[in-house]
Amino acid sequence: MNEIFDFNRFWTYFKYDLKQMWRNHSKAAIMIGGASAIFYVIWVLASLVFVQHWTSPVIYARMGVLFLAFAILELYMVRSYGYLTEKKAGSNWLMVPASKAEKFVSMLLIVCIVIPLLFFVVYFLIDGFLSLVDPTYGKALFTGFTGAYGKLLEALADMGAESPIAFTPSSLIFPTIVGFFCNFLYFLLCGICFKKNKLVGAIAILFGLSLVLSLLTGLIVPHFVNNLNFEPDEMQVATWMTRIANASIVLTCLITIGLGWGVWRRIKTIQH
C-alpha cells in the first residue's frame, strides 16, 4: 500500500474534505457568494424608501461589490483551515486516514481552485438571474466582462503595434492568476500558523512588509535615477519595463511556491 499518495484514498479524502469545508463554512459561503443578491435587495429597499422609485444597482456599483466580495473571500482563507490550530478539531484532522501529501494536495485544490471557481460561478449565476427577472437591472456582469475582454484584445493589439513592448492576453492573465494563488496561500498559511487573531496577524505582516519595501524603494530609486548619465530612448525604457515586469512575475511565482512549501511544512509539523 502506498503510504505517500494513493489516488483512490486521496479521492475519498478529497470528497470528505469538501463536505467538511461546506459544513464548517456554509454560512460564510452563502454570504460571500450571494453578495450580489444581498446588495441588490439593500439597493432596491433603499431606493423605495428614499426616492419612492424602484431602481436596481448601477453596473459600476455591482462591479465594486464583486471585487469587494472577492477580496473578502481572500481574507476569509485564514479561517478555511484555521481549525487545525484548535486542539480537538486539529487532532481529529490528524487522525483522518490519509497521508500528509494527500491532505496537502486536497487543501491546495480546495483553496486555490474549488473555492474561487465556485465563487465566480455562483456570483455570476445570481447576477445573471437578476438581470433576467428585473428589466431595470441591466446586463449581466459576465456578459459585460465578455464584451470588455473583446475590447481589451483589440486594445492590446493596437498597443502592440505602436509600442516596442509586446502586449498579449497571457501577459495579463497569467500574473493575475498567480497573484490570486499567492494571496490565497498567504492567508491559508497564516490561518494554520496563528492560533489566535489570525486575520490581524496576517494583515500586520503585510503592513510591515509594505513599510519595509516602501523605505527600500525610497532609498534605492532616487540613487538609481541620480546615477543615470544619459537620456534613455524609447527602446531602452521599454526594455527596462519588460525586465521589471518579468522580474515581478518570477518573484511572484517564487513567493507562491515558497508559501506552498510553508503550508507543506506546517502540515508535516503540526502537533497537538
C-alpha positions as a Python dict, from the first residue, in 0.01 Angstrom:
ca = {
    (1, 'M'): (0, 0, 0),
    (2, 'N'): (135, 341, -97),
    (3, 'E'): (178, 541, 225),
    (4, 'I'): (271, 863, 44),
    (5, 'F'): (-2, 911, -216),
    (6, 'D'): (-276, 674, -323),
    (7, 'F'): (-527, 818, -571),
    (8, 'N'): (-829, 621, -451),
    (9, 'R'): (-760, 713, -90),
    (10, 'F'): (-698, 1073, -194),
    (11, 'W'): (-1028, 1091, -381),
    (12, 'T'): (-1213, 957, -76),
    (13, 'Y'): (-1043, 1211, 147),
    (14, 'F'): (-1097, 1494, -102),
    (15, 'K'): (-1474, 1434, -100),
    (16, 'Y'): (-1468, 1420, 279),
    (17, 'D'): (-1265, 1744, 288),
    (18, 'L'): (-1519, 1919, 65),
    (19, 'K'): (-1805, 1812, 289),
    (20, 'Q'): (-1620, 1934, 597),
    (21, 'M'): (-1544, 2265, 428),
    (22, 'W'): (-1912, 2317, 347),
    (23, 'R'): (-2021, 2208, 694),
    (24, 'N'): (-1782, 2450, 865),
    (25, 'H'): (-1820, 2749, 632),
    (26, 'S'): (-2159, 2721, 462),
    (27, 'K'): (-2295, 3043, 615),
    (28, 'A'): (-1993, 3245, 509),
    (29, 'A'): (-2002, 3087, 163),
    (30, 'I'): (-2367, 3186, 118),
    (31, 'M'): (-2300, 3541, 237),
    (32, 'I'): (-1993, 3594, 15),
    (33, 'G'): (-2121, 3409, -292),
    (34, 'G'): (-2463, 3571, -262),
    (35, 'A'): (-2324, 3922, -213),
    (36, 'S'): (-2482, 4037, -539),
    (37, 'A'): (-2831, 3933, -423),
    (38, 'I'): (-2781, 4091, -80),
    (39, 'F'): (-2658, 4416, -237),
    (40, 'Y'): (-2950, 4411, -482),
    (41, 'V'): (-3208, 4381, -201),
    (42, 'I'): (-3043, 4659, 1),
    (43, 'W'): (-3026, 4889, -304),
    (44, 'V'): (-3389, 4831, -403),
    (45, 'L'): (-3518, 4881, -48),
    (46, 'A'): (-3313, 5199, -10),
    (47, 'S'): (-3445, 5334, -340),
    (48, 'L'): (-3805, 5261, -239),
    (49, 'V'): (-3755, 5435, 95),
    (50, 'F'): (-3562, 5742, -15),
    (51, 'V'): (-3679, 5811, -373),
    (52, 'Q'): (-4006, 5610, -377),
    (53, 'H'): (-3896, 5451, -703),
    (54, 'W'): (-3778, 5100, -794),
    (55, 'T'): (-3418, 5116, -913),
    (56, 'S'): (-3153, 4849, -948),
    (57, 'P'): (-2781, 4882, -871),
    (58, 'V'): (-2580, 5053, -1143),
    (59, 'I'): (-2316, 4849, -1322),
    (60, 'Y'): (-2021, 5021, -1153),
    (61, 'A'): (-2162, 4955, -806),
    (62, 'R'): (-2218, 4588, -896),
    (63, 'M'): (-1859, 4557, -1019),
    (64, 'G'): (-1737, 4718, -698),
    (65, 'V'): (-1934, 4465, -492),
    (66, 'L'): (-1782, 4181, -698),
    (67, 'F'): (-1427, 4298, -629),
    (68, 'L'): (-1509, 4360, -262),
    (69, 'A'): (-1664, 4013, -224),
    (70, 'F'): (-1358, 3853, -384),
    (71, 'A'): (-1126, 4048, -152),
    (72, 'I'): (-1329, 3927, 147),
    (73, 'L'): (-1301, 3573, 10),
    (74, 'E'): (-922, 3606, 4),
    (75, 'L'): (-917, 3733, 362),
    (76, 'Y'): (-1151, 3454, 470),
    (77, 'M'): (-889, 3196, 374),
    (78, 'V'): (-738, 3244, 720),
    (79, 'R'): (-1045, 3062, 852),
    (80, 'S'): (-1071, 2795, 582),
    (81, 'Y'): (-840, 2554, 765),
    (82, 'G'): (-792, 2766, 1076),
    (83, 'Y'): (-945, 2491, 1287),
    (84, 'L'): (-621, 2292, 1253),
    (85, 'T'): (-471, 2503, 1532),
    (86, 'E'): (-752, 2401, 1768),
    (87, 'K'): (-668, 2106, 1988),
    (88, 'K'): (-982, 1897, 1936),
    (89, 'A'): (-1053, 1975, 1569),
    (90, 'G'): (-685, 1966, 1478),
    (91, 'S'): (-635, 1630, 1649),
    (92, 'N'): (-937, 1488, 1466),
    (93, 'W'): (-789, 1610, 1136),
    (94, 'L'): (-458, 1442, 1213),
    (95, 'M'): (-640, 1114, 1281),
    (96, 'V'): (-816, 1109, 942),
    (97, 'P'): (-676, 809, 746),
    (98, 'A'): (-493, 992, 469),
    (99, 'S'): (-129, 1077, 413),
    (100, 'K'): (11, 1428, 465),
    (101, 'A'): (69, 1456, 90),
    (102, 'E'): (-295, 1374, 16),
    (103, 'K'): (-416, 1627, 272),
    (104, 'F'): (-179, 1888, 129),
    (105, 'V'): (-295, 1838, -231),
    (106, 'S'): (-660, 1842, -123),
    (107, 'M'): (-601, 2164, 70),
    (108, 'L'): (-437, 2337, -226),
    (109, 'L'): (-706, 2224, -470),
    (110, 'I'): (-988, 2344, -247),
    (111, 'V'): (-831, 2677, -152),
    (112, 'C'): (-678, 2777, -487),
    (113, 'I'): (-924, 2626, -737),
    (114, 'V'): (-1250, 2493, -596),
    (115, 'I'): (-1342, 2786, -370),
    (116, 'P'): (-1264, 3072, -614),
    (117, 'L'): (-1418, 2882, -906),
    (118, 'L'): (-1740, 2814, -715),
    (119, 'F'): (-1746, 3176, -601),
    (120, 'F'): (-1739, 3310, -956),
    (121, 'V'): (-1990, 3052, -1082),
    (122, 'V'): (-2241, 3126, -805),
    (123, 'Y'): (-2187, 3500, -820),
    (124, 'F'): (-2233, 3523, -1196),
    (125, 'L'): (-2532, 3287, -1192),
    (126, 'I'): (-2711, 3501, -933),
    (127, 'D'): (-2618, 3819, -1120),
    (128, 'G'): (-2739, 3670, -1448),
    (129, 'F'): (-3067, 3557, -1290),
    (130, 'L'): (-3130, 3908, -1156),
    (131, 'S'): (-3063, 4055, -1499),
    (132, 'L'): (-3327, 3820, -1645),
    (133, 'V'): (-3604, 3879, -1391),
    (134, 'D'): (-3557, 4254, -1342),
    (135, 'P'): (-3565, 4471, -1659),
    (136, 'T'): (-3408, 4761, -1468),
    (137, 'Y'): (-3106, 4556, -1367),
    (138, 'G'): (-2922, 4586, -1697),
    (139, 'K'): (-2668, 4350, -1848),
    (140, 'A'): (-2525, 4062, -1650),
    (141, 'L'): (-2168, 4118, -1534),
    (142, 'F'): (-2045, 3810, -1720),
    (143, 'T'): (-2180, 3949, -2047),
    (144, 'G'): (-2017, 4282, -1974),
    (145, 'F'): (-1684, 4117, -1893),
    (146, 'T'): (-1701, 3914, -2214),
    (147, 'G'): (-1751, 4230, -2417),
    (148, 'A'): (-1480, 4410, -2221),
    (149, 'Y'): (-1241, 4120, -2285),
    (150, 'G'): (-1301, 4151, -2660),
    (151, 'K'): (-1228, 4524, -2644),
    (152, 'L'): (-919, 4453, -2436),
    (153, 'L'): (-786, 4218, -2705),
    (154, 'E'): (-833, 4491, -2967),
    (155, 'A'): (-666, 4749, -2744),
    (156, 'L'): (-373, 4516, -2676),
    (157, 'A'): (-331, 4456, -3048),
    (158, 'D'): (-323, 4830, -3112),
    (159, 'M'): (-79, 4887, -2829),
    (160, 'G'): (142, 4607, -2952),
    (161, 'A'): (156, 4760, -3298),
    (162, 'E'): (257, 5101, -3168),
    (163, 'S'): (476, 5003, -2874),
    (164, 'P'): (808, 4817, -2852),
    (165, 'I'): (659, 4622, -2561),
    (166, 'A'): (457, 4315, -2659),
    (167, 'F'): (110, 4315, -2503),
    (168, 'T'): (-80, 3985, -2505),
    (169, 'P'): (-374, 3847, -2304),
    (170, 'S'): (-146, 3583, -2149),
    (171, 'S'): (88, 3856, -2025),
    (172, 'L'): (-201, 3983, -1811),
    (173, 'I'): (-394, 3665, -1730),
    (174, 'F'): (-103, 3453, -1607),
    (175, 'P'): (36, 3700, -1350),
    (176, 'T'): (-319, 3773, -1233),
    (177, 'I'): (-389, 3404, -1165),
    (178, 'V'): (-51, 3357, -995),
    (179, 'G'): (-123, 3664, -784),
    (180, 'F'): (-455, 3515, -675),
    (181, 'F'): (-283, 3188, -581),
    (182, 'C'): (-22, 3384, -386),
    (183, 'N'): (-287, 3573, -190),
    (184, 'F'): (-492, 3263, -113),
    (185, 'L'): (-187, 3065, 1),
    (186, 'Y'): (-62, 3352, 215),
    (187, 'F'): (-384, 3379, 413),
    (188, 'L'): (-412, 2999, 429),
    (189, 'L'): (-62, 2978, 577),
    (190, 'C'): (-137, 3249, 832),
    (191, 'G'): (-458, 3068, 923),
    (192, 'I'): (-283, 2741, 1003),
    (193, 'C'): (11, 2908, 1179),
    (194, 'F'): (-151, 3164, 1409),
    (195, 'K'): (-356, 3021, 1693),
    (196, 'K'): (-536, 3349, 1769),
    (197, 'N'): (-600, 3678, 1586),
    (198, 'K'): (-529, 3508, 1255),
    (199, 'L'): (-653, 3787, 1028),
    (200, 'V'): (-496, 4061, 1241),
    (201, 'G'): (-163, 3881, 1232),
    (202, 'A'): (-180, 3831, 855),
    (203, 'I'): (-261, 4197, 791),
    (204, 'A'): (8, 4312, 1036),
    (205, 'I'): (272, 4113, 847),
    (206, 'L'): (160, 4263, 517),
    (207, 'F'): (169, 4611, 665),
    (208, 'G'): (521, 4556, 799),
    (209, 'L'): (645, 4420, 465),
    (210, 'S'): (489, 4707, 269),
    (211, 'L'): (651, 4956, 507),
    (212, 'V'): (994, 4799, 463),
    (213, 'L'): (955, 4783, 83),
    (214, 'S'): (845, 5145, 71),
    (215, 'L'): (1153, 5252, 267),
    (216, 'L'): (1385, 5048, 45),
    (217, 'T'): (1221, 5184, -269),
    (218, 'G'): (1256, 5538, -140),
    (219, 'L'): (1629, 5479, -82),
    (220, 'I'): (1715, 5287, -400),
    (221, 'V'): (1511, 5458, -674),
    (222, 'P'): (1645, 5816, -621),
    (223, 'H'): (2002, 5681, -609),
    (224, 'F'): (1946, 5489, -934),
    (225, 'V'): (1791, 5789, -1111),
    (226, 'N'): (2068, 6027, -1000),
    (227, 'N'): (2334, 5792, -1138),
    (228, 'L'): (2184, 5792, -1487),
    (229, 'N'): (2423, 5985, -1706),
    (230, 'F'): (2221, 5971, -2027),
    (231, 'E'): (1867, 6014, -2155),
    (232, 'P'): (1724, 5669, -2226),
    (233, 'D'): (1544, 5631, -2555),
    (234, 'E'): (1208, 5463, -2607),
    (235, 'M'): (1356, 5119, -2669),
    (236, 'Q'): (1567, 5130, -2355),
    (237, 'V'): (1268, 5233, -2144),
    (238, 'A'): (1065, 4953, -2300),
    (239, 'T'): (1344, 4704, -2224),
    (240, 'W'): (1358, 4816, -1860),
    (241, 'M'): (982, 4794, -1824),
    (242, 'T'): (979, 4446, -1976),
    (243, 'R'): (1256, 4329, -1745),
    (244, 'I'): (1082, 4476, -1440),
    (245, 'A'): (751, 4311, -1538),
    (246, 'N'): (918, 3973, -1598),
    (247, 'A'): (1112, 4000, -1273),
    (248, 'S'): (792, 4077, -1080),
    (249, 'I'): (619, 3775, -1234),
    (250, 'V'): (913, 3547, -1149),
    (251, 'L'): (924, 3690, -796),
    (252, 'T'): (550, 3631, -750),
    (253, 'C'): (589, 3272, -871),
    (254, 'L'): (877, 3214, -629),
    (255, 'I'): (677, 3363, -341),
    (256, 'T'): (379, 3144, -431),
    (257, 'I'): (599, 2834, -436),
    (258, 'G'): (752, 2940, -106),
    (259, 'L'): (410, 2984, 50),
    (260, 'G'): (309, 2640, -75),
    (261, 'W'): (625, 2496, 78),
    (262, 'G'): (539, 2675, 403),
    (263, 'V'): (193, 2518, 405),
    (264, 'W'): (351, 2176, 345),
    (265, 'R'): (599, 2222, 629),
    (266, 'R'): (324, 2334, 863),
    (267, 'I'): (114, 2028, 776),
    (268, 'K'): (410, 1797, 841),
    (269, 'T'): (500, 1953, 1175),
    (270, 'I'): (158, 2035, 1323),
    (271, 'Q'): (102, 1858, 1653),
    (272, 'H'): (-147, 1868, 1942),
}
